[in-house]
Amino acid sequence: MTDPAATAHLCPSCGGRAERPFYEVAGVPVHQVKLVRTRDEALACARGDIVLCFCPSCGFVWNAAFDPARMRYQEDYESSQAVSPTFNAFHERLAREVIERFDLHGKEVVEIGCGQGEFLTMLAKLGGNRGIGFDQVDRSGSAHPTVEFVKDFYAEPYRHLRPDFVCCKMTLEHVHNTGEMLRSVRRTIGDRPEVVVLFMIPEVTRILELGAFWDVYYEHCSYWSPGSLARAFRTAGFDPIQLWTDYDDQYVLIAARPGTGASPILANEEPPAALAPKVRSFAEGVGADRARWRAWLSRRHRAGDKTVLWGGGSKAVAFLTTLEIKDGVDYAVDVNRRRHGTFIAGTGQQIVAPEFLAGYQPDAIIVMSPIYLPEITADLERLGVHPKHLLTVETPEQPAAA
């Protein structure tokens, strides 16, 4: 029998070994965007540990304490970002770029982990394509006549499909056995070098450089840089052809074709050694930032200020649970109507609509994702809300000076 302790720090991407974990957080919610209906349920949510490891052989970062058996993706799982004009503009631009880059006109498109199907539907509408979306959550049919949904994994039983394009957005980071998933996709597509595969996931270099502890949570068990992602695709038998970042460098995207894995190194593939010093400095930097945030929030609380977060999704859960804040933040604001009236897992703040702020008039608003700041500022102006402090999670120097 294999000793779990002996394999816990083996890289799921290449099989290399991490020396030791570089960042640990105990007892965080295992789900960040499930709709939690009561505060008691939020406080009693299922929890797990984060134990981040770094593979010096391939540059992959993963949570060695992740247990896939804890994950339950059901109909109450709400991860859609298509409620934001900012994100929708990015999503449509990406769809148009992908259609033009890879000549997706009148083609068959498969999306793995399609969620609500917004991106797949755009590819169908804008390119005249036929789409098949695979997801664990039942989407009960499509509003577009050439798009269908399958409640299943895209794997070998679907080898009879002959897609021209296979995409997977914001899903691979939820997969612990990443190497096996990529190999499964490769086997399912078969030896068809004309097929283009596109994956998009959060980019870890930015997280390490910013000390973005709010972007580290249990559901995201796998973290990728451009280089580690390209190496993983080659190991699985793909030939990467394009590699880039987008959305304020929050996401890394890779386009590849089925091949031998012997394709030339792309210009923006950094070696594992380039990430090593960022990994070493991450935990120390996060420790200092957490102390500043706790002190700043404590001062606001003692002064009687009303503080809210703007954003009630994964970043808010990670921010609050990592800081262990239950009393210093009163509410979380979200534009997603499905989240209104639900509660933040782990710490129990109620999620409210932006219109709530018109009557509440908070003194401080912390924006979870700075890319939405122009959109949020416009909403605050419309609502007549003028807080004393409007800041983002990426500006820890402001709490220190305030």
Tab-separated table of N, CA and C in Angstrom, residues 19-172:
chain	number	residue	atom	x	y	z
A	19	GLU	N	9.845	20.382	-2.065
A	19	GLU	CA	10.658	20.259	-0.858
A	19	GLU	C	9.795	20.359	0.393
A	20	ARG	N	8.949	21.384	0.462
A	20	ARG	CA	8.070	21.592	1.618
A	20	ARG	C	6.985	22.571	1.203
A	21	PRO	N	5.856	22.593	1.896
A	21	PRO	CA	4.819	23.585	1.588
A	21	PRO	C	5.348	24.998	1.834
A	22	PHE	N	4.872	25.965	1.058
A	22	PHE	CA	5.321	27.347	1.246
A	22	PHE	C	4.222	28.259	1.771
A	23	TYR	N	2.963	27.759	1.853
A	23	TYR	CA	1.879	28.594	2.365
A	23	TYR	C	0.779	27.679	2.877
A	24	GLU	N	0.294	27.955	4.099
A	24	GLU	CA	-0.734	27.108	4.700
A	24	GLU	C	-1.799	27.954	5.381
A	25	VAL	N	-3.041	27.567	5.190
A	25	VAL	CA	-4.181	28.163	5.895
A	25	VAL	C	-5.092	27.014	6.299
A	26	ALA	N	-5.449	26.962	7.573
A	26	ALA	CA	-6.273	25.860	8.074
A	26	ALA	C	-7.738	26.266	8.147
A	27	GLY	N	-8.608	25.291	7.884
A	27	GLY	CA	-10.024	25.459	8.138
A	27	GLY	C	-10.745	26.473	7.287
A	28	VAL	N	-10.512	26.459	5.980
A	28	VAL	CA	-11.209	27.388	5.079
A	28	VAL	C	-12.423	26.676	4.469
A	29	PRO	N	-13.449	27.422	4.031
A	29	PRO	CA	-14.598	26.775	3.387
A	29	PRO	C	-14.174	25.991	2.146
A	30	VAL	N	-14.744	24.813	1.950
A	30	VAL	CA	-14.389	24.027	0.777
A	30	VAL	C	-15.112	24.542	-0.469
A	31	HIS	N	-16.227	25.264	-0.285
A	31	HIS	CA	-16.935	25.878	-1.409
A	31	HIS	C	-17.041	27.373	-1.171
A	32	GLN	N	-16.783	28.143	-2.234
A	32	GLN	CA	-16.829	29.596	-2.121
A	32	GLN	C	-18.079	30.212	-2.741
A	33	VAL	N	-18.652	29.587	-3.731
A	33	VAL	CA	-19.762	30.232	-4.440
A	33	VAL	C	-21.035	29.389	-4.461
A	34	LYS	N	-21.148	28.450	-3.526
A	34	LYS	CA	-22.445	27.803	-3.337
A	34	LYS	C	-23.361	28.799	-2.640
A	35	LEU	N	-24.636	28.771	-2.952
A	35	LEU	CA	-25.586	29.713	-2.381
A	35	LEU	C	-25.985	29.236	-0.982
A	36	VAL	N	-25.514	29.962	0.040
A	36	VAL	CA	-25.748	29.598	1.436
A	36	VAL	C	-26.920	30.422	1.949
A	37	ARG	N	-27.986	29.763	2.375
A	37	ARG	CA	-29.247	30.448	2.638
A	37	ARG	C	-29.380	31.051	4.029
A	38	THR	N	-28.605	30.610	5.015
A	38	THR	CA	-28.701	31.168	6.368
A	38	THR	C	-27.315	31.442	6.914
A	39	ARG	N	-27.261	32.351	7.889
A	39	ARG	CA	-25.971	32.669	8.502
A	39	ARG	C	-25.427	31.471	9.274
A	40	ASP	N	-26.305	30.756	9.955
A	40	ASP	CA	-25.860	29.576	10.712
A	40	ASP	C	-25.238	28.545	9.782
A	41	GLU	N	-25.856	28.354	8.616
A	41	GLU	CA	-25.309	27.417	7.643
A	41	GLU	C	-23.951	27.889	7.140
A	42	ALA	N	-23.805	29.202	6.957
A	42	ALA	CA	-22.524	29.749	6.496
A	42	ALA	C	-21.426	29.510	7.518
A	43	LEU	N	-21.747	29.718	8.795
A	43	LEU	CA	-20.736	29.537	9.843
A	43	LEU	C	-20.391	28.069	10.057
A	44	ALA	N	-21.325	27.176	9.732
A	44	ALA	CA	-21.107	25.746	9.953
A	44	ALA	C	-20.699	25.027	8.673
A	45	CYS	N	-20.248	25.762	7.669
A	45	CYS	CA	-19.932	25.157	6.371
A	45	CYS	C	-18.787	24.145	6.475
A	46	ALA	N	-18.753	23.228	5.528
A	46	ALA	CA	-17.653	22.262	5.456
A	46	ALA	C	-16.337	22.988	5.196
A	47	ARG	N	-15.287	22.535	5.851
A	47	ARG	CA	-13.990	23.206	5.757
A	47	ARG	C	-12.877	22.227	5.410
A	48	GLY	N	-11.812	22.788	4.863
A	48	GLY	CA	-10.617	22.015	4.552
A	48	GLY	C	-9.388	22.896	4.724
A	49	ASP	N	-8.229	22.347	4.447
A	49	ASP	CA	-6.973	23.082	4.632
A	49	ASP	C	-6.329	23.404	3.289
A	50	ILE	N	-5.560	24.482	3.291
A	50	ILE	CA	-4.743	24.850	2.139
A	50	ILE	C	-3.281	24.635	2.500
A	51	VAL	N	-2.600	23.825	1.717
A	51	VAL	CA	-1.173	23.550	1.909
A	51	VAL	C	-0.526	23.646	0.527
A	52	LEU	N	-0.076	24.851	0.170
A	52	LEU	CA	0.446	25.071	-1.179
A	52	LEU	C	1.877	24.564	-1.305
A	53	CYS	N	2.117	23.832	-2.392
A	53	CYS	CA	3.449	23.318	-2.712
A	53	CYS	C	3.860	23.809	-4.095
A	54	PHE	N	5.164	23.872	-4.312
A	54	PHE	CA	5.731	24.323	-5.586
A	54	PHE	C	6.656	23.248	-6.119
A	55	CYS	N	6.455	22.895	-7.399
A	55	CYS	CA	7.313	21.889	-8.019
A	55	CYS	C	8.489	22.570	-8.710
A	56	PRO	N	9.716	22.356	-8.236
A	56	PRO	CA	10.868	22.994	-8.878
A	56	PRO	C	11.195	22.408	-10.254
A	57	SER	N	10.600	21.256	-10.577
A	57	SER	CA	10.870	20.635	-11.873
A	57	SER	C	10.055	21.251	-13.001
A	58	CYS	N	8.761	21.588	-12.728
A	58	CYS	CA	7.909	22.103	-13.805
A	58	CYS	C	7.283	23.457	-13.480
A	59	GLY	N	7.366	23.925	-12.219
A	59	GLY	CA	6.828	25.225	-11.850
A	59	GLY	C	5.374	25.211	-11.425
A	60	PHE	N	4.754	24.040	-11.327
A	60	PHE	CA	3.348	23.933	-10.948
A	60	PHE	C	3.179	24.190	-9.455
A	61	VAL	N	2.055	24.837	-9.088
A	61	VAL	CA	1.699	25.089	-7.693
A	61	VAL	C	0.369	24.403	-7.422
A	62	TRP	N	0.267	23.693	-6.292
A	62	TRP	CA	-0.967	22.965	-5.997
A	62	TRP	C	-1.196	22.872	-4.496
A	63	ASN	N	-2.438	22.579	-4.128
A	63	ASN	CA	-2.817	22.380	-2.738
A	63	ASN	C	-2.692	20.897	-2.409
A	64	ALA	N	-1.659	20.549	-1.645
A	64	ALA	CA	-1.410	19.144	-1.311
A	64	ALA	C	-2.443	18.594	-0.340
A	65	ALA	N	-3.231	19.462	0.302
A	65	ALA	CA	-4.252	19.003	1.250
A	65	ALA	C	-5.627	18.876	0.609
A	66	PHE	N	-5.734	19.117	-0.687
A	66	PHE	CA	-7.034	19.090	-1.358
A	66	PHE	C	-7.594	17.673	-1.402
A	67	ASP	N	-8.885	17.559	-1.108
A	67	ASP	CA	-9.575	16.280	-1.145
A	67	ASP	C	-10.749	16.405	-2.116
A	68	PRO	N	-10.658	15.834	-3.316
A	68	PRO	CA	-11.739	15.984	-4.293
A	68	PRO	C	-13.065	15.411	-3.820
A	69	ALA	N	-13.051	14.486	-2.858
A	69	ALA	CA	-14.294	13.898	-2.364
A	69	ALA	C	-15.150	14.920	-1.622
A	70	ARG	N	-14.552	16.040	-1.193
A	70	ARG	CA	-15.310	17.072	-0.488
A	70	ARG	C	-16.129	17.950	-1.427
A	71	MET	N	-15.821	17.916	-2.709
A	71	MET	CA	-16.441	18.849	-3.632
A	71	MET	C	-17.800	18.343	-4.092
A	72	ARG	N	-18.784	19.262	-4.060
A	72	ARG	CA	-20.151	18.937	-4.484
A	72	ARG	C	-20.643	20.058	-5.393
A	73	TYR	N	-20.567	19.860	-6.685
A	73	TYR	CA	-21.035	20.857	-7.635
A	73	TYR	C	-22.476	20.538	-8.020
A	74	GLN	N	-23.405	21.300	-7.460
A	74	GLN	CA	-24.816	21.060	-7.673
A	74	GLN	C	-25.475	22.304	-8.264
A	75	GLU	N	-26.796	22.275	-8.328
A	75	GLU	CA	-27.527	23.377	-8.940
A	75	GLU	C	-27.437	24.675	-8.136
A	76	ASP	N	-27.040	24.595	-6.864
A	76	ASP	CA	-26.908	25.809	-6.052
A	76	ASP	C	-25.503	26.407	-6.150
A	77	TYR	N	-24.729	25.958	-7.120
A	77	TYR	CA	-23.374	26.475	-7.334
A	77	TYR	C	-23.469	27.648	-8.306
A	78	GLU	N	-23.071	28.842	-7.861
A	78	GLU	CA	-23.276	30.062	-8.649
A	78	GLU	C	-21.945	30.762	-8.898
A	79	SER	N	-21.363	30.486	-10.075
A	79	SER	CA	-20.051	31.052	-10.379
A	79	SER	C	-20.069	32.015	-11.557
A	80	SER	N	-21.242	32.307	-12.109
A	80	SER	CA	-21.310	33.124	-13.318
A	80	SER	C	-20.816	34.552	-13.064
A	81	GLN	N	-20.006	35.043	-14.001
A	81	GLN	CA	-19.569	36.443	-13.973
A	81	GLN	C	-20.281	37.275	-15.026
A	82	ALA	N	-21.249	36.674	-15.697
A	82	ALA	CA	-21.907	37.335	-16.821
A	82	ALA	C	-22.942	38.364	-16.384
A	83	VAL	N	-22.897	38.774	-15.124
A	83	VAL	CA	-23.782	39.830	-14.623
A	83	VAL	C	-23.082	41.190	-14.642
A	84	SER	N	-21.814	41.191	-14.998
A	84	SER	CA	-21.024	42.427	-15.000
A	84	SER	C	-20.801	42.916	-16.427
A	85	PRO	N	-21.107	44.187	-16.724
A	85	PRO	CA	-20.811	44.725	-18.058
A	85	PRO	C	-19.326	44.628	-18.407
A	86	THR	N	-18.458	44.829	-17.407
A	86	THR	CA	-17.013	44.745	-17.655
A	86	THR	C	-16.625	43.349	-18.107
A	87	PHE	N	-17.103	42.335	-17.384
A	87	PHE	CA	-16.757	40.966	-17.759
A	87	PHE	C	-17.403	40.577	-19.075
A	88	ASN	N	-18.645	41.004	-19.293
A	88	ASN	CA	-19.328	40.653	-20.536
A	88	ASN	C	-18.605	41.232	-21.753
A	89	ALA	N	-18.073	42.446	-21.603
A	89	ALA	CA	-17.324	43.047	-22.711
A	89	ALA	C	-16.063	42.231	-22.999
A	90	PHE	N	-15.368	41.818	-21.938
A	90	PHE	CA	-14.193	40.962	-22.120
A	90	PHE	C	-14.574	39.634	-22.768
A	91	HIS	N	-15.645	39.026	-22.275
A	91	HIS	CA	-16.070	37.720	-22.773
A	91	HIS	C	-16.392	37.766	-24.266
A	92	GLU	N	-17.117	38.806	-24.681
A	92	GLU	CA	-17.474	38.920	-26.094
A	92	GLU	C	-16.239	39.206	-26.943
A	93	ARG	N	-15.346	40.074	-26.427
A	93	ARG	CA	-14.108	40.337	-27.170
A	93	ARG	C	-13.301	39.057	-27.342
A	94	LEU	N	-13.198	38.260	-26.266
A	94	LEU	CA	-12.456	37.006	-26.351
A	94	LEU	C	-13.094	36.064	-27.361
A	95	ALA	N	-14.423	35.975	-27.339
A	95	ALA	CA	-15.106	35.096	-28.299
A	95	ALA	C	-14.816	35.520	-29.728
A	96	ARG	N	-14.882	36.825	-29.994
A	96	ARG	CA	-14.615	37.313	-31.357
A	96	ARG	C	-13.157	37.049	-31.755
A	97	GLU	N	-12.222	37.257	-30.823
A	97	GLU	CA	-10.812	37.014	-31.122
A	97	GLU	C	-10.562	35.544	-31.430
A	98	VAL	N	-11.158	34.664	-30.629
A	98	VAL	CA	-10.974	33.231	-30.829
A	98	VAL	C	-11.542	32.795	-32.182
A	99	ILE	N	-12.707	33.318	-32.514
A	99	ILE	CA	-13.322	32.972	-33.802
A	99	ILE	C	-12.416	33.373	-34.955
A	100	GLU	N	-11.828	34.559	-34.878
A	100	GLU	CA	-10.969	35.027	-35.972
A	100	GLU	C	-9.611	34.335	-35.964
A	101	ARG	N	-9.017	34.141	-34.783
A	101	ARG	CA	-7.697	33.501	-34.713
A	101	ARG	C	-7.715	32.097	-35.304
A	102	PHE	N	-8.799	31.355	-35.013
A	102	PHE	CA	-8.820	29.937	-35.358
A	102	PHE	C	-9.894	29.593	-36.399
A	103	ASP	N	-10.393	30.622	-37.089
A	103	ASP	CA	-11.329	30.451	-38.198
A	103	ASP	C	-12.508	29.555	-37.801
A	104	LEU	N	-13.176	29.937	-36.729
A	104	LEU	CA	-14.313	29.160	-36.245
A	104	LEU	C	-15.595	29.684	-36.890
A	105	HIS	N	-15.838	29.223	-38.059
A	105	HIS	CA	-17.040	29.593	-38.816
A	105	HIS	C	-17.669	28.315	-39.341
A	106	GLY	N	-18.888	28.022	-38.867
A	106	GLY	CA	-19.564	26.807	-39.300
A	106	GLY	C	-18.891	25.547	-38.793
A	107	LYS	N	-18.269	25.624	-37.616
A	107	LYS	CA	-17.526	24.487	-37.069
A	107	LYS	C	-18.283	23.876	-35.877
A	108	GLU	N	-17.772	22.740	-35.404
A	108	GLU	CA	-18.305	22.114	-34.189
A	108	GLU	C	-17.381	22.435	-33.029
A	109	VAL	N	-17.974	22.964	-31.954
A	109	VAL	CA	-17.214	23.442	-30.804
A	109	VAL	C	-17.666	22.694	-29.563
A	110	VAL	N	-16.717	22.227	-28.769
A	110	VAL	CA	-16.993	21.596	-27.476
A	110	VAL	C	-16.424	22.486	-26.382
A	111	GLU	N	-17.212	22.702	-25.314
A	111	GLU	CA	-16.681	23.405	-24.141
A	111	GLU	C	-16.770	22.491	-22.929
A	112	ILE	N	-15.638	22.347	-22.237
A	112	ILE	CA	-15.544	21.534	-21.023
A	112	ILE	C	-15.763	22.441	-19.822
A	113	GLY	N	-16.694	22.065	-18.937
A	113	GLY	CA	-17.005	22.923	-17.794
A	113	GLY	C	-17.659	24.208	-18.261
A	114	CYS	N	-18.737	24.089	-19.021
A	114	CYS	CA	-19.303	25.247	-19.718
A	114	CYS	C	-20.106	26.174	-18.812
A	115	GLY	N	-20.392	25.761	-17.563
A	115	GLY	CA	-21.153	26.629	-16.676
A	115	GLY	C	-22.520	26.946	-17.240
A	116	GLN	N	-22.863	28.229	-17.256
A	116	GLN	CA	-24.160	28.646	-17.800
A	116	GLN	C	-24.193	28.618	-19.324
A	117	GLY	N	-23.029	28.402	-19.944
A	117	GLY	CA	-22.978	28.299	-21.399
A	117	GLY	C	-22.867	29.615	-22.136
A	118	GLU	N	-22.522	30.707	-21.416
A	118	GLU	CA	-22.490	32.019	-22.066
A	118	GLU	C	-21.448	32.081	-23.179
A	119	PHE	N	-20.237	31.584	-22.907
A	119	PHE	CA	-19.166	31.666	-23.902
A	119	PHE	C	-19.463	30.767	-25.093
A	120	LEU	N	-19.927	29.554	-24.825
A	120	LEU	CA	-20.264	28.625	-25.893
A	120	LEU	C	-21.354	29.200	-26.794
A	121	THR	N	-22.331	29.847	-26.185
A	121	THR	CA	-23.418	30.446	-26.963
A	121	THR	C	-22.904	31.584	-27.829
A	122	MET	N	-21.971	32.379	-27.295
A	122	MET	CA	-21.384	33.448	-28.110
A	122	MET	C	-20.622	32.882	-29.305
A	123	LEU	N	-19.862	31.814	-29.078
A	123	LEU	CA	-19.142	31.190	-30.202
A	123	LEU	C	-20.112	30.685	-31.265
A	124	ALA	N	-21.259	30.170	-30.798
A	124	ALA	CA	-22.257	29.681	-31.753
A	124	ALA	C	-22.898	30.825	-32.524
A	125	LYS	N	-23.303	31.871	-31.825
A	125	LYS	CA	-23.996	32.988	-32.468
A	125	LYS	C	-23.071	33.779	-33.383
A	126	LEU	N	-21.881	34.114	-32.885
A	126	LEU	CA	-21.001	35.011	-33.621
A	126	LEU	C	-20.288	34.328	-34.787
A	127	GLY	N	-20.112	32.996	-34.686
A	127	GLY	CA	-19.393	32.295	-35.743
A	127	GLY	C	-20.234	31.328	-36.540
A	128	GLY	N	-21.530	31.253	-36.225
A	128	GLY	CA	-22.369	30.282	-36.920
A	128	GLY	C	-21.942	28.858	-36.643
A	129	ASN	N	-21.511	28.597	-35.400
A	129	ASN	CA	-21.000	27.278	-35.038
A	129	ASN	C	-22.051	26.450	-34.303
A	130	ARG	N	-21.793	25.143	-34.199
A	130	ARG	CA	-22.608	24.246	-33.389
A	130	ARG	C	-21.845	23.940	-32.113
A	131	GLY	N	-22.500	24.106	-30.943
A	131	GLY	CA	-21.812	23.948	-29.681
A	131	GLY	C	-22.367	22.818	-28.829
A	132	ILE	N	-21.461	22.107	-28.159
A	132	ILE	CA	-21.838	21.080	-27.188
A	132	ILE	C	-21.110	21.406	-25.894
A	133	GLY	N	-21.855	21.675	-24.826
A	133	GLY	CA	-21.266	22.044	-23.551
A	133	GLY	C	-21.355	20.925	-22.540
A	134	PHE	N	-20.234	20.594	-21.914
A	134	PHE	CA	-20.178	19.558	-20.877
A	134	PHE	C	-20.022	20.220	-19.514
A	135	ASP	N	-20.870	19.815	-18.560
A	135	ASP	CA	-20.776	20.344	-17.206
A	135	ASP	C	-21.454	19.368	-16.252
A	136	GLN	N	-21.002	19.380	-14.992
A	136	GLN	CA	-21.596	18.503	-13.985
A	136	GLN	C	-22.966	18.986	-13.526
A	137	VAL	N	-23.251	20.271	-13.724
A	137	VAL	CA	-24.523	20.836	-13.296
A	137	VAL	C	-25.480	20.857	-14.479
A	138	ASP	N	-26.698	20.397	-14.263
A	138	ASP	CA	-27.703	20.338	-15.321
A	138	ASP	C	-28.187	21.736	-15.667
A	139	ARG	N	-28.023	22.142	-16.931
A	139	ARG	CA	-28.442	23.474	-17.366
A	139	ARG	C	-29.816	23.466	-18.043
A	140	SER	N	-30.454	22.291	-18.144
A	140	SER	CA	-31.838	22.178	-18.621
A	140	SER	C	-32.084	22.845	-19.974
A	141	GLY	N	-31.240	22.546	-20.912
A	141	GLY	CA	-31.483	23.019	-22.267
A	141	GLY	C	-30.874	24.370	-22.562
A	142	SER	N	-30.794	24.698	-23.838
A	142	SER	CA	-30.159	25.931	-24.285
A	142	SER	C	-31.172	26.845	-24.956
A	143	ALA	N	-30.937	28.145	-24.807
A	143	ALA	CA	-31.794	29.123	-25.480
A	143	ALA	C	-31.395	29.312	-26.941
A	144	HIS	N	-30.273	28.710	-27.347
A	144	HIS	CA	-29.807	28.849	-28.722
A	144	HIS	C	-29.987	27.514	-29.449
A	145	PRO	N	-30.521	27.529	-30.652
A	145	PRO	CA	-30.866	26.271	-31.328
A	145	PRO	C	-29.685	25.392	-31.701
A	146	THR	N	-28.477	25.946	-31.807
A	146	THR	CA	-27.336	25.115	-32.201
A	146	THR	C	-26.409	24.797	-31.032
A	147	VAL	N	-26.905	24.996	-29.805
A	147	VAL	CA	-26.117	24.675	-28.605
A	147	VAL	C	-26.870	23.654	-27.774
A	148	GLU	N	-26.164	22.607	-27.353
A	148	GLU	CA	-26.759	21.619	-26.448
A	148	GLU	C	-25.826	21.382	-25.271
A	149	PHE	N	-26.398	20.953	-24.137
A	149	PHE	CA	-25.626	20.711	-22.928
A	149	PHE	C	-25.683	19.225	-22.568
A	150	VAL	N	-24.565	18.716	-22.061
A	150	VAL	CA	-24.470	17.333	-21.601
A	150	VAL	C	-23.995	17.357	-20.152
A	151	LYS	N	-24.762	16.736	-19.260
A	151	LYS	CA	-24.379	16.688	-17.853
A	151	LYS	C	-23.417	15.522	-17.655
A	152	ASP	N	-22.148	15.771	-17.931
A	152	ASP	CA	-21.148	14.704	-17.871
A	152	ASP	C	-19.766	15.327	-18.065
A	153	PHE	N	-18.737	14.502	-17.902
A	153	PHE	CA	-17.377	14.892	-18.244
A	153	PHE	C	-17.145	14.620	-19.733
A	154	TYR	N	-16.326	15.451	-20.343
A	154	TYR	CA	-15.887	15.188	-21.711
A	154	TYR	C	-14.714	14.215	-21.623
A	155	ALA	N	-14.956	12.949	-21.977
A	155	ALA	CA	-13.930	11.917	-21.841
A	155	ALA	C	-14.124	10.870	-22.935
A	156	GLU	N	-13.366	9.780	-22.835
A	156	GLU	CA	-13.305	8.792	-23.916
A	156	GLU	C	-14.658	8.304	-24.442
A	157	PRO	N	-15.708	8.182	-23.621
A	157	PRO	CA	-17.005	7.766	-24.200
A	157	PRO	C	-17.530	8.712	-25.277
A	158	TYR	N	-16.945	9.906	-25.378
A	158	TYR	CA	-17.401	10.874	-26.380
A	158	TYR	C	-16.409	11.020	-27.541
A	159	ARG	N	-15.600	9.989	-27.750
A	159	ARG	CA	-14.641	10.040	-28.858
A	159	ARG	C	-15.332	10.072	-30.215
A	160	HIS	N	-16.614	9.683	-30.260
A	160	HIS	CA	-17.328	9.719	-31.537
A	160	HIS	C	-17.594	11.144	-32.009
A	161	LEU	N	-17.544	12.115	-31.074
A	161	LEU	CA	-17.690	13.509	-31.476
A	161	LEU	C	-16.444	13.933	-32.253
A	162	ARG	N	-16.626	14.824	-33.204
A	162	ARG	CA	-15.502	15.257	-34.033
A	162	ARG	C	-15.398	16.779	-33.997
A	163	PRO	N	-15.140	17.361	-32.839
A	163	PRO	CA	-15.088	18.823	-32.757
A	163	PRO	C	-13.873	19.388	-33.488
A	164	ASP	N	-14.047	20.592	-33.985
A	164	ASP	CA	-12.936	21.331	-34.583
A	164	ASP	C	-12.200	22.162	-33.538
A	165	PHE	N	-12.880	22.427	-32.423
A	165	PHE	CA	-12.347	23.322	-31.396
A	165	PHE	C	-12.852	22.837	-30.043
A	166	VAL	N	-11.939	22.716	-29.070
A	166	VAL	CA	-12.295	22.299	-27.715
A	166	VAL	C	-11.776	23.362	-26.755
A	167	CYS	N	-12.675	23.951	-25.977
A	167	CYS	CA	-12.231	24.967	-25.027
A	167	CYS	C	-12.623	24.581	-23.608
A	168	CYS	N	-11.894	25.127	-22.666
A	168	CYS	CA	-12.119	24.845	-21.250
A	168	CYS	C	-11.682	26.076	-20.478
A	169	LYS	N	-12.650	26.796	-19.928
A	169	LYS	CA	-12.355	28.053	-19.246
A	169	LYS	C	-12.695	27.944	-17.764
A	170	MET	N	-11.720	28.296	-16.930
A	170	MET	CA	-11.921	28.380	-15.487
A	170	MET	C	-12.417	27.054	-14.904
A	171	THR	N	-11.791	25.977	-15.333
A	171	THR	CA	-12.140	24.643	-14.840
A	171	THR	C	-10.918	23.869	-14.370
A	172	LEU	N	-9.809	23.965	-15.111
A	172	LEU	CA	-8.622	23.172	-14.779
A	172	LEU	C	-8.098	23.480	-13.382
